[in-house]
PDB file of C-alpha atoms in Angstrom:
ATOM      1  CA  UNK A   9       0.000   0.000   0.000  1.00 60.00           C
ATOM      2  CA  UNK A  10       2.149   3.263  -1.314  1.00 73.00           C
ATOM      3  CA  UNK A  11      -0.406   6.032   0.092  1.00 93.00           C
ATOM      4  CA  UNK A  12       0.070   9.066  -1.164  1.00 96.00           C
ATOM      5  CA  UNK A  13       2.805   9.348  -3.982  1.00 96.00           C
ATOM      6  CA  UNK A  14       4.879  12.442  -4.957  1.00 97.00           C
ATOM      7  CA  UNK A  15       6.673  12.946  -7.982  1.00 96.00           C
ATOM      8  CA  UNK A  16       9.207  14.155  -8.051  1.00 96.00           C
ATOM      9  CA  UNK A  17      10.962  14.764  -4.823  1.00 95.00           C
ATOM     10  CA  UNK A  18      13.232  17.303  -6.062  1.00 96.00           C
ATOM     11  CA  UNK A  19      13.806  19.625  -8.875  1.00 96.00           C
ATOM     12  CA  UNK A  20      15.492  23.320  -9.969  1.00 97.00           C
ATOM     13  CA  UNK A  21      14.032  25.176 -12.103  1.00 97.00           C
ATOM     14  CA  UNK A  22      15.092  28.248 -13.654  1.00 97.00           C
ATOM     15  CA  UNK A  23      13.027  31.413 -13.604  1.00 97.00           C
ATOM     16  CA  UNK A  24      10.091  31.782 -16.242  1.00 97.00           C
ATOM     17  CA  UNK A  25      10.324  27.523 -16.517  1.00 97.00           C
ATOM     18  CA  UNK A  26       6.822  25.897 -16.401  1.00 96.00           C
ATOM     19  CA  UNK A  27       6.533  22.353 -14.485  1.00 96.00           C
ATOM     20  CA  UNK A  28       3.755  20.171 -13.092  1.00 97.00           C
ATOM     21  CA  UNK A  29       3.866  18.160  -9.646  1.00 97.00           C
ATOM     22  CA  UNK A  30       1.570  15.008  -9.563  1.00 97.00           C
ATOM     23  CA  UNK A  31       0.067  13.461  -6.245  1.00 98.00           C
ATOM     24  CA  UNK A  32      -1.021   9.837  -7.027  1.00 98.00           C
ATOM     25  CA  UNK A  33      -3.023   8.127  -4.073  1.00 97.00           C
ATOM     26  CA  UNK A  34      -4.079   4.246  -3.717  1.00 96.00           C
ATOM     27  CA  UNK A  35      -6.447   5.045  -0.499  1.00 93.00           C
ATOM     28  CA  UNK A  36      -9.724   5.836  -3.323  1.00 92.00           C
ATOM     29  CA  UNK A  37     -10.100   9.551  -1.115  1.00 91.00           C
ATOM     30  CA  UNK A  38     -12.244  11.988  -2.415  1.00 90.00           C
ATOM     31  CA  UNK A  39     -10.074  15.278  -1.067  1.00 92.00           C
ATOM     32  CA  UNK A  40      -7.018  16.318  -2.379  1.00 94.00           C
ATOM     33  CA  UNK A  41      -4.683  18.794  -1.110  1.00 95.00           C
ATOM     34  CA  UNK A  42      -1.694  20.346  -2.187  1.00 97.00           C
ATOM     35  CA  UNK A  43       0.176  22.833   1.010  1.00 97.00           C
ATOM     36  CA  UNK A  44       3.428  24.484   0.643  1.00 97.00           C
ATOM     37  CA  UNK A  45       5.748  24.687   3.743  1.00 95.00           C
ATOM     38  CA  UNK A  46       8.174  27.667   4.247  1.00 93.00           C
ATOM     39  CA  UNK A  47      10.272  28.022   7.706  1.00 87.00           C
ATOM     40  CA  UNK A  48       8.482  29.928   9.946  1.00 84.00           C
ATOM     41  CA  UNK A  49       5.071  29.509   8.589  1.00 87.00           C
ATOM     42  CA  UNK A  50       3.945  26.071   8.715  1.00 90.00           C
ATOM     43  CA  UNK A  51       1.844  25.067   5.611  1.00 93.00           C
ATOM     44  CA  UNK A  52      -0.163  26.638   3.541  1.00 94.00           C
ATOM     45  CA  UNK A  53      -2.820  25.418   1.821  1.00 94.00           C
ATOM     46  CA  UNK A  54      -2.328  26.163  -2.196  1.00 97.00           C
ATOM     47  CA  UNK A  55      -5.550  24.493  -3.623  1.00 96.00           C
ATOM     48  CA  UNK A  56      -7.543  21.365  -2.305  1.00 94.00           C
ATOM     49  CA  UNK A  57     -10.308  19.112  -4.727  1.00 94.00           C
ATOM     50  CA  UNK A  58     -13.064  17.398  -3.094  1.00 90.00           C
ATOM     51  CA  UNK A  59     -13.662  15.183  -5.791  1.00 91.00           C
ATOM     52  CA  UNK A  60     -12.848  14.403  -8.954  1.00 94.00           C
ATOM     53  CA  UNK A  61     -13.401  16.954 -11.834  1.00 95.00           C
ATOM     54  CA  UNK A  62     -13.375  19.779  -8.641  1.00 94.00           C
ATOM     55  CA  UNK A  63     -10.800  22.290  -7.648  1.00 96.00           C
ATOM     56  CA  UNK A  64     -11.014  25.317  -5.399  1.00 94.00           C
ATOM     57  CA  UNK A  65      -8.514  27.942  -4.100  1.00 95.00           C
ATOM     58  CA  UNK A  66      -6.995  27.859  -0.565  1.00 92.00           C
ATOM     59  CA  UNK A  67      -4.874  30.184   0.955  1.00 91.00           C
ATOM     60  CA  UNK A  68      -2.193  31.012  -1.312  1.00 96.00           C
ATOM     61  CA  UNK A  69      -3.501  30.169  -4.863  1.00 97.00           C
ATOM     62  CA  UNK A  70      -1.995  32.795  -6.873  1.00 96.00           C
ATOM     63  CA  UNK A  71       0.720  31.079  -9.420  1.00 96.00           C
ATOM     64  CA  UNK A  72      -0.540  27.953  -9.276  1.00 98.00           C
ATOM     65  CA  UNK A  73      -3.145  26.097 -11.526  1.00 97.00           C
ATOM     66  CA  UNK A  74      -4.487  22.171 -10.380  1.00 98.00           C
ATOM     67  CA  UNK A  75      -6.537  19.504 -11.965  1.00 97.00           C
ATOM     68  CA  UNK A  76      -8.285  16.545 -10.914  1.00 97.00           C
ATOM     69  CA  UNK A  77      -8.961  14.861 -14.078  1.00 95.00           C
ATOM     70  CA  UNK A  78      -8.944  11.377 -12.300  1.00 96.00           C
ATOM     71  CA  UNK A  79      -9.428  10.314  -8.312  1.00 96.00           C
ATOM     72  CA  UNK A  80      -6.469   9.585  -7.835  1.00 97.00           C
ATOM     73  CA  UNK A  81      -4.246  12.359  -9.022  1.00 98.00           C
ATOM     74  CA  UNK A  82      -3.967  16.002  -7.978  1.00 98.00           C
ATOM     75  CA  UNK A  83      -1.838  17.574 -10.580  1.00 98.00           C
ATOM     76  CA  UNK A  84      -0.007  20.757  -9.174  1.00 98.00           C
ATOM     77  CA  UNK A  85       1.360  23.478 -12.205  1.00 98.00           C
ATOM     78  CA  UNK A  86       2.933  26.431 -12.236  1.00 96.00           C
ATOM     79  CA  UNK A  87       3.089  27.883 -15.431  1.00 92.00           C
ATOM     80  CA  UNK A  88       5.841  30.726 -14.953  1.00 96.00           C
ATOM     81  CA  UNK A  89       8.384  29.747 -11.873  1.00 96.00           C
ATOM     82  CA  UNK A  90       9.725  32.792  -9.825  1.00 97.00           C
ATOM     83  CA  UNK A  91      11.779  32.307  -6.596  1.00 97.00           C
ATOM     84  CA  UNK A  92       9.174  33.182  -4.299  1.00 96.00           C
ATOM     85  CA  UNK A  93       7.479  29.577  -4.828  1.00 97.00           C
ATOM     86  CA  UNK A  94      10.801  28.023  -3.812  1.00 97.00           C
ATOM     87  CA  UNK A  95       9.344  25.421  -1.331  1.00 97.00           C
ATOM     88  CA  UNK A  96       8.797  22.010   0.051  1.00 96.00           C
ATOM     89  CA  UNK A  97       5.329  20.996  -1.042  1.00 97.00           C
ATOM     90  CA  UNK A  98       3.249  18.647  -0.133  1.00 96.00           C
ATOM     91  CA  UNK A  99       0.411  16.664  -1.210  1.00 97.00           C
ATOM     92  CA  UNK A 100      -1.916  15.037   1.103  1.00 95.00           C
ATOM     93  CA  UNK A 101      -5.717  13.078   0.372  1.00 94.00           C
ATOM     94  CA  UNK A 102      -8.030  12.108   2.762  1.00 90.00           C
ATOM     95  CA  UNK A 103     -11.120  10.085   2.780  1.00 86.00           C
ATOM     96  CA  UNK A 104     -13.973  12.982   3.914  1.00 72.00           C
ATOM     97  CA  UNK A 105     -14.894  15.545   6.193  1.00 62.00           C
ATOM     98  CA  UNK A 106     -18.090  14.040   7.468  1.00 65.00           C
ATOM     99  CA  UNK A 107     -16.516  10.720   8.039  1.00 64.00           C
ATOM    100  CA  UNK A 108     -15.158   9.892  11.053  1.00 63.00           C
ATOM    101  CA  UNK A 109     -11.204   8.323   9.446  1.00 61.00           C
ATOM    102  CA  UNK A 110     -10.878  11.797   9.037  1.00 75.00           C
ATOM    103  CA  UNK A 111      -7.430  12.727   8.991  1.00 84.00           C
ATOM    104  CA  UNK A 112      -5.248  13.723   6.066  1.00 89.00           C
ATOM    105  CA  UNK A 113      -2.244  11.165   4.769  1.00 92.00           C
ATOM    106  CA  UNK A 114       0.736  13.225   3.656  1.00 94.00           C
ATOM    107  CA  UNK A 115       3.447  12.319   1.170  1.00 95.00           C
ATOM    108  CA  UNK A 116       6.760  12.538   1.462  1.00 93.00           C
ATOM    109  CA  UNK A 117       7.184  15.935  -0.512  1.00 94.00           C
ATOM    110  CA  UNK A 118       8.556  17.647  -3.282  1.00 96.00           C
ATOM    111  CA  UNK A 119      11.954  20.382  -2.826  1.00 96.00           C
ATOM    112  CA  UNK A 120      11.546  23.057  -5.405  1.00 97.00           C
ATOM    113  CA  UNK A 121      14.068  25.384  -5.774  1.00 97.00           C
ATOM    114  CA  UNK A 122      13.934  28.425  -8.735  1.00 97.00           C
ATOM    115  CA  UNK A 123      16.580  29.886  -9.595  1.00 97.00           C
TER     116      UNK A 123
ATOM    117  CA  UNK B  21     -13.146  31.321   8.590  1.00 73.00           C
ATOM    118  CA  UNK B  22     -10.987  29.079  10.839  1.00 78.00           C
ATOM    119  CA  UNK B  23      -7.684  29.466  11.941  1.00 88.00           C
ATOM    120  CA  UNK B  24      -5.107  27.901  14.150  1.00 93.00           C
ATOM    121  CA  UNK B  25      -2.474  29.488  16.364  1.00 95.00           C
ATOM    122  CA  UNK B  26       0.706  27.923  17.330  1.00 95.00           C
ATOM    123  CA  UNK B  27       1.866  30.099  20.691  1.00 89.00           C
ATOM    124  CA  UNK B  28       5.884  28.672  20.817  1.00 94.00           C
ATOM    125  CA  UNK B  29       8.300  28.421  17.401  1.00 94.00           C
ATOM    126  CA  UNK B  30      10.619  26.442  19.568  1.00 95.00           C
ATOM    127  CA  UNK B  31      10.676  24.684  22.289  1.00 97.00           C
ATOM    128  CA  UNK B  32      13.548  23.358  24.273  1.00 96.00           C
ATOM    129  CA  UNK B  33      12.821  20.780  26.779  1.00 97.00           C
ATOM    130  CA  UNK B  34      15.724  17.864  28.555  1.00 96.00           C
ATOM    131  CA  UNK B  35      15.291  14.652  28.108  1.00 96.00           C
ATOM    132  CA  UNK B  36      12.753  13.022  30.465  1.00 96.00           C
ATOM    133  CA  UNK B  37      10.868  16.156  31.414  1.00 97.00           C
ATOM    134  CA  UNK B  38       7.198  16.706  30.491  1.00 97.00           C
ATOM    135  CA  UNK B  39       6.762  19.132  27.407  1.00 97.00           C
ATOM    136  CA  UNK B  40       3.187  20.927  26.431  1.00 97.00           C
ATOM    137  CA  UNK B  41       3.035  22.342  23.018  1.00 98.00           C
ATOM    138  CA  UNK B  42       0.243  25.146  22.979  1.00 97.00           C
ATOM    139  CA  UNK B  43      -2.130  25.244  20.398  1.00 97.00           C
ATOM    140  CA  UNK B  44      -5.355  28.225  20.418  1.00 96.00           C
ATOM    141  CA  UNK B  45      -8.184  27.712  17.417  1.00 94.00           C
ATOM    142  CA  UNK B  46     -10.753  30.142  16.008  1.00 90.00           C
ATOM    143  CA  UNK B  47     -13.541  29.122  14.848  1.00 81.00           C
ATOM    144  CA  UNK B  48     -17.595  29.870  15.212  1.00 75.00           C
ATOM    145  CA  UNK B  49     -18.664  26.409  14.683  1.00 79.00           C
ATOM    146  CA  UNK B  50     -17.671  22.915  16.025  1.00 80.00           C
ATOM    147  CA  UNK B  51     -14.289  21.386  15.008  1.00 86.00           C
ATOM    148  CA  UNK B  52     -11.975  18.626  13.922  1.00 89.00           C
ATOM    149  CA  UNK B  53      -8.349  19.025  15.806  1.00 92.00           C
ATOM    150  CA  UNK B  54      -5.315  17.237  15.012  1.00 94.00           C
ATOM    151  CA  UNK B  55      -1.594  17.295  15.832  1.00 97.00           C
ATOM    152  CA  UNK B  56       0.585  16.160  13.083  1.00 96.00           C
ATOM    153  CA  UNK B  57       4.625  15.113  13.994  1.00 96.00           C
ATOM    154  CA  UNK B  58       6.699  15.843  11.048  1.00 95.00           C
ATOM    155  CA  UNK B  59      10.586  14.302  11.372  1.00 93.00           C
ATOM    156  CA  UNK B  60      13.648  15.365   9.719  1.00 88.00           C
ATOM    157  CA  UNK B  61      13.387  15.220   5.747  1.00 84.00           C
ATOM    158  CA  UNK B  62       9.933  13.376   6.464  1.00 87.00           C
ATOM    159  CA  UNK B  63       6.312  14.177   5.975  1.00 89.00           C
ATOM    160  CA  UNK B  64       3.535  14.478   8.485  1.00 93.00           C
ATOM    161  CA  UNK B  65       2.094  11.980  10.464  1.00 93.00           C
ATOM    162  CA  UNK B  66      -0.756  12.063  12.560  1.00 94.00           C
ATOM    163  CA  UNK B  67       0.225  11.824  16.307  1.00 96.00           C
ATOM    164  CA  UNK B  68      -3.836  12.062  17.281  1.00 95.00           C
ATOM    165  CA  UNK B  69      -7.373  13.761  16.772  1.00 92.00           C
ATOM    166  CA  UNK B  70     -10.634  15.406  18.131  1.00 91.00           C
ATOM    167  CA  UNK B  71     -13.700  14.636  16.669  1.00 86.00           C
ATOM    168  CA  UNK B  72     -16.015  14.848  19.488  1.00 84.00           C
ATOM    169  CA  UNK B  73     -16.428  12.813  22.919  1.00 85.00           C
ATOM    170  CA  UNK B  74     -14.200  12.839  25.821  1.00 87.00           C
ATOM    171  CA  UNK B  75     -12.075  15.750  25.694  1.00 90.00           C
ATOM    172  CA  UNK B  76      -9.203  13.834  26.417  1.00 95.00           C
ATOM    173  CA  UNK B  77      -7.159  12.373  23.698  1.00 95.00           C
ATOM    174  CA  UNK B  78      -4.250  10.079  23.805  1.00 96.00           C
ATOM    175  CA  UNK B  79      -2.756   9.164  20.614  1.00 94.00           C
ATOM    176  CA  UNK B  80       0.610   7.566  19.339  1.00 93.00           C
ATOM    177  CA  UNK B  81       4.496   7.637  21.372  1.00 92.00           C
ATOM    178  CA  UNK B  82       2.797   8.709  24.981  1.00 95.00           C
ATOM    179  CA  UNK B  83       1.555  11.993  23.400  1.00 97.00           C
ATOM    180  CA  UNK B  84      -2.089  13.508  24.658  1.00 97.00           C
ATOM    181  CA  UNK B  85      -3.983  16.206  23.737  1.00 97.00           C
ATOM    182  CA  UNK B  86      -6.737  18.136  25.989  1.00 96.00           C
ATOM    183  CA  UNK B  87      -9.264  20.073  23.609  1.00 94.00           C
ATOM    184  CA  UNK B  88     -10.842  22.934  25.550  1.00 93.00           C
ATOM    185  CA  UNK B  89     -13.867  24.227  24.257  1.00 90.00           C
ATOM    186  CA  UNK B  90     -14.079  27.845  26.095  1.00 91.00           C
ATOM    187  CA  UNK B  91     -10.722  28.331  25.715  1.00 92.00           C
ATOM    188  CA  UNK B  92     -10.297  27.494  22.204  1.00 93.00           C
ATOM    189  CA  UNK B  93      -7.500  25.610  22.978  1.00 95.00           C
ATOM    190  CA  UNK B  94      -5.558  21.706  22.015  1.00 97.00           C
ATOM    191  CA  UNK B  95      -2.582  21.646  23.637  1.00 97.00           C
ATOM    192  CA  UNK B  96      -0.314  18.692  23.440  1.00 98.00           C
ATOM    193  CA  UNK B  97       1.807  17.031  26.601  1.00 98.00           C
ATOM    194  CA  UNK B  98       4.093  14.358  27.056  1.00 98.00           C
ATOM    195  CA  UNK B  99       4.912  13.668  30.835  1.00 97.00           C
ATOM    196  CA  UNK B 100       8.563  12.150  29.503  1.00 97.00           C
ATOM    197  CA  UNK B 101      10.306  13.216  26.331  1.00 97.00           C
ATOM    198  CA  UNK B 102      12.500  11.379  24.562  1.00 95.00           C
ATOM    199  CA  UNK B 103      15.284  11.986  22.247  1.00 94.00           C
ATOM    200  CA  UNK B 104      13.652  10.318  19.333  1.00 94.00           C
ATOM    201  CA  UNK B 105      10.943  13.128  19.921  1.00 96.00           C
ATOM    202  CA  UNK B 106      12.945  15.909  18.049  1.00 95.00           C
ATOM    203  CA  UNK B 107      10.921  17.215  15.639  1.00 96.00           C
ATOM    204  CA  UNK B 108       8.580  19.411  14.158  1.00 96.00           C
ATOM    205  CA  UNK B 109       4.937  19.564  15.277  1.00 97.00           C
ATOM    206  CA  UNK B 110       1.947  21.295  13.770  1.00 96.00           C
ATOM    207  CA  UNK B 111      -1.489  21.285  15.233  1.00 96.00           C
ATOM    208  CA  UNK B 112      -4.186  21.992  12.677  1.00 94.00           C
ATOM    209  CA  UNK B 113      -7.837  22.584  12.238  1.00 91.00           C
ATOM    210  CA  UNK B 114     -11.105  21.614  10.261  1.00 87.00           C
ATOM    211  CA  UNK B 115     -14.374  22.897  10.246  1.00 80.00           C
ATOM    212  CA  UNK B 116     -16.826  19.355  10.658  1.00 68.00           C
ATOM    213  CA  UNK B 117     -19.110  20.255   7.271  1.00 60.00           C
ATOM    214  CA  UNK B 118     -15.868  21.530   5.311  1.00 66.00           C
ATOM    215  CA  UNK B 119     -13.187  20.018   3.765  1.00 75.00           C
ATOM    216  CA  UNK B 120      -9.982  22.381   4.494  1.00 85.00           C
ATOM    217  CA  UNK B 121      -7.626  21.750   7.072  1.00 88.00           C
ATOM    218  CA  UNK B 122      -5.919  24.918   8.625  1.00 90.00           C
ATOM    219  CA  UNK B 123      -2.235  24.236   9.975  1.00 93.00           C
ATOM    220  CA  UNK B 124      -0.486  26.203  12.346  1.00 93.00           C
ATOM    221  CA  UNK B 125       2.965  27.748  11.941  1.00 93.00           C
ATOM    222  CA  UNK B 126       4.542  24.739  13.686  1.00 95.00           C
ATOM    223  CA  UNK B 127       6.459  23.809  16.888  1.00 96.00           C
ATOM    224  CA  UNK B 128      10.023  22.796  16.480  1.00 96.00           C
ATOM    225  CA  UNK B 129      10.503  20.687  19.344  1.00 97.00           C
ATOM    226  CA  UNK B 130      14.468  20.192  20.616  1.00 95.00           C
ATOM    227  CA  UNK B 131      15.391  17.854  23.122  1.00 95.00           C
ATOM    228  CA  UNK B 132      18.911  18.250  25.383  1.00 91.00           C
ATOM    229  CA  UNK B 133      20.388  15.115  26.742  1.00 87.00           C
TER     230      UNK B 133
END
């Protein structure tokens, strides 16, 4: 059972560059979450999906795009890198607010670094 | 909206003493509460929850959690800390009928021999 899958769990990028981030999870959750952590701040919620084919904003949205074309990926983008979203991010899923295994399984995370 | 306060960025305990990690919530409704332990290079794991019930909550490595409804409050003790214990910890928040979870800023725990 792999849980909650990050690739990749590094990468540079120079300033301008586009990449994507993918979350796979094995645990069939219906939320998604994607949280950047910067020292000092804990994490931030980006975007979240509570179900496939949905996205919505979270805290700190702005430079970052998501989709949820299938249940068990949360794709992360970011179209036009700029040092500011150097971070550790990280993806978690969990199975539903109203249900009572409610807590959130993390991956292992993802070290950006822009250049 | 909800939101979760972590009073201490770091806290400094010896080995063997008790440790309480503060943690104050807003929120207008009823709440989910977690602590989360995150290791070295790691991600999180949950070290225990609130959902509703005895306000008392004992979860994984001798950790417990009181959740304190008029003081908006989930702090996190230990009566003996341990070495292994160094780490970050990050108490966090979610609203029963929503789906975000709120974390705090975090709680670098240290431990001195």
């Amino acid at each position: 059972n792999a849980g909650v899958t990050q690739t990749p769990k590094f990468r540079v990028l120079k300033t301008g560059q586009s990449m994507t981030l993918l979350c796979a999870q094995d645990m069939n959750h219906e939320y998604m979450y994607w949280y950047r952590q910067d020292p000092g701040m804990g994490l931030r919620l980006i975007h979240y999906s509570v179900g496939e084919g949905t996205t919505a904003k979270g805290e700190v949205p702005d430079g970052y795009n998501v989709s949820r074309l299938k249940k068990q990926n949360f794709l992360l983008g970011l179209e036009s890198a700029a040092p500011s979203q150097t971070s550790v991010y990280f993806c978690a899923s969990r199975q539903g607010a109203r249900i009572m295994n409610t807590e959130a399984f993390f991956g292992q995370g993802t070290r950006l670094t822009v250049v | 909206a909800q939101s979760v306060t972590q009073l201490d960025s770091q806290v400094p305990v010896f080995e063997e003493a008790p440790v309480e990690l503060r943690c104050n919530y807003s929120s207008s409704v009823s709440v989910y509460l977690f602590w989360y332990v995150q290791y070295p290079n790691q991600g999180l794991q949950l070290l225990l929850k609130y959902l509703s019930g005895s306000t008392l909550v004992k979860g994984i490595n001798g950790f417990e959690a009181e959740f304190n409804k008029s003081q908006t409050s989930f702090h996190l003790r230990k009566p003996s800390v341990h070495i292994s214990d160094t780490a970050e910890y990050f108490c966090a928040v979610s609203l029963s009928s929503a789906s975000k979870i709120i974390f705090g800023s975090g709680t670098r725990l240290s431990i001195r021999p």
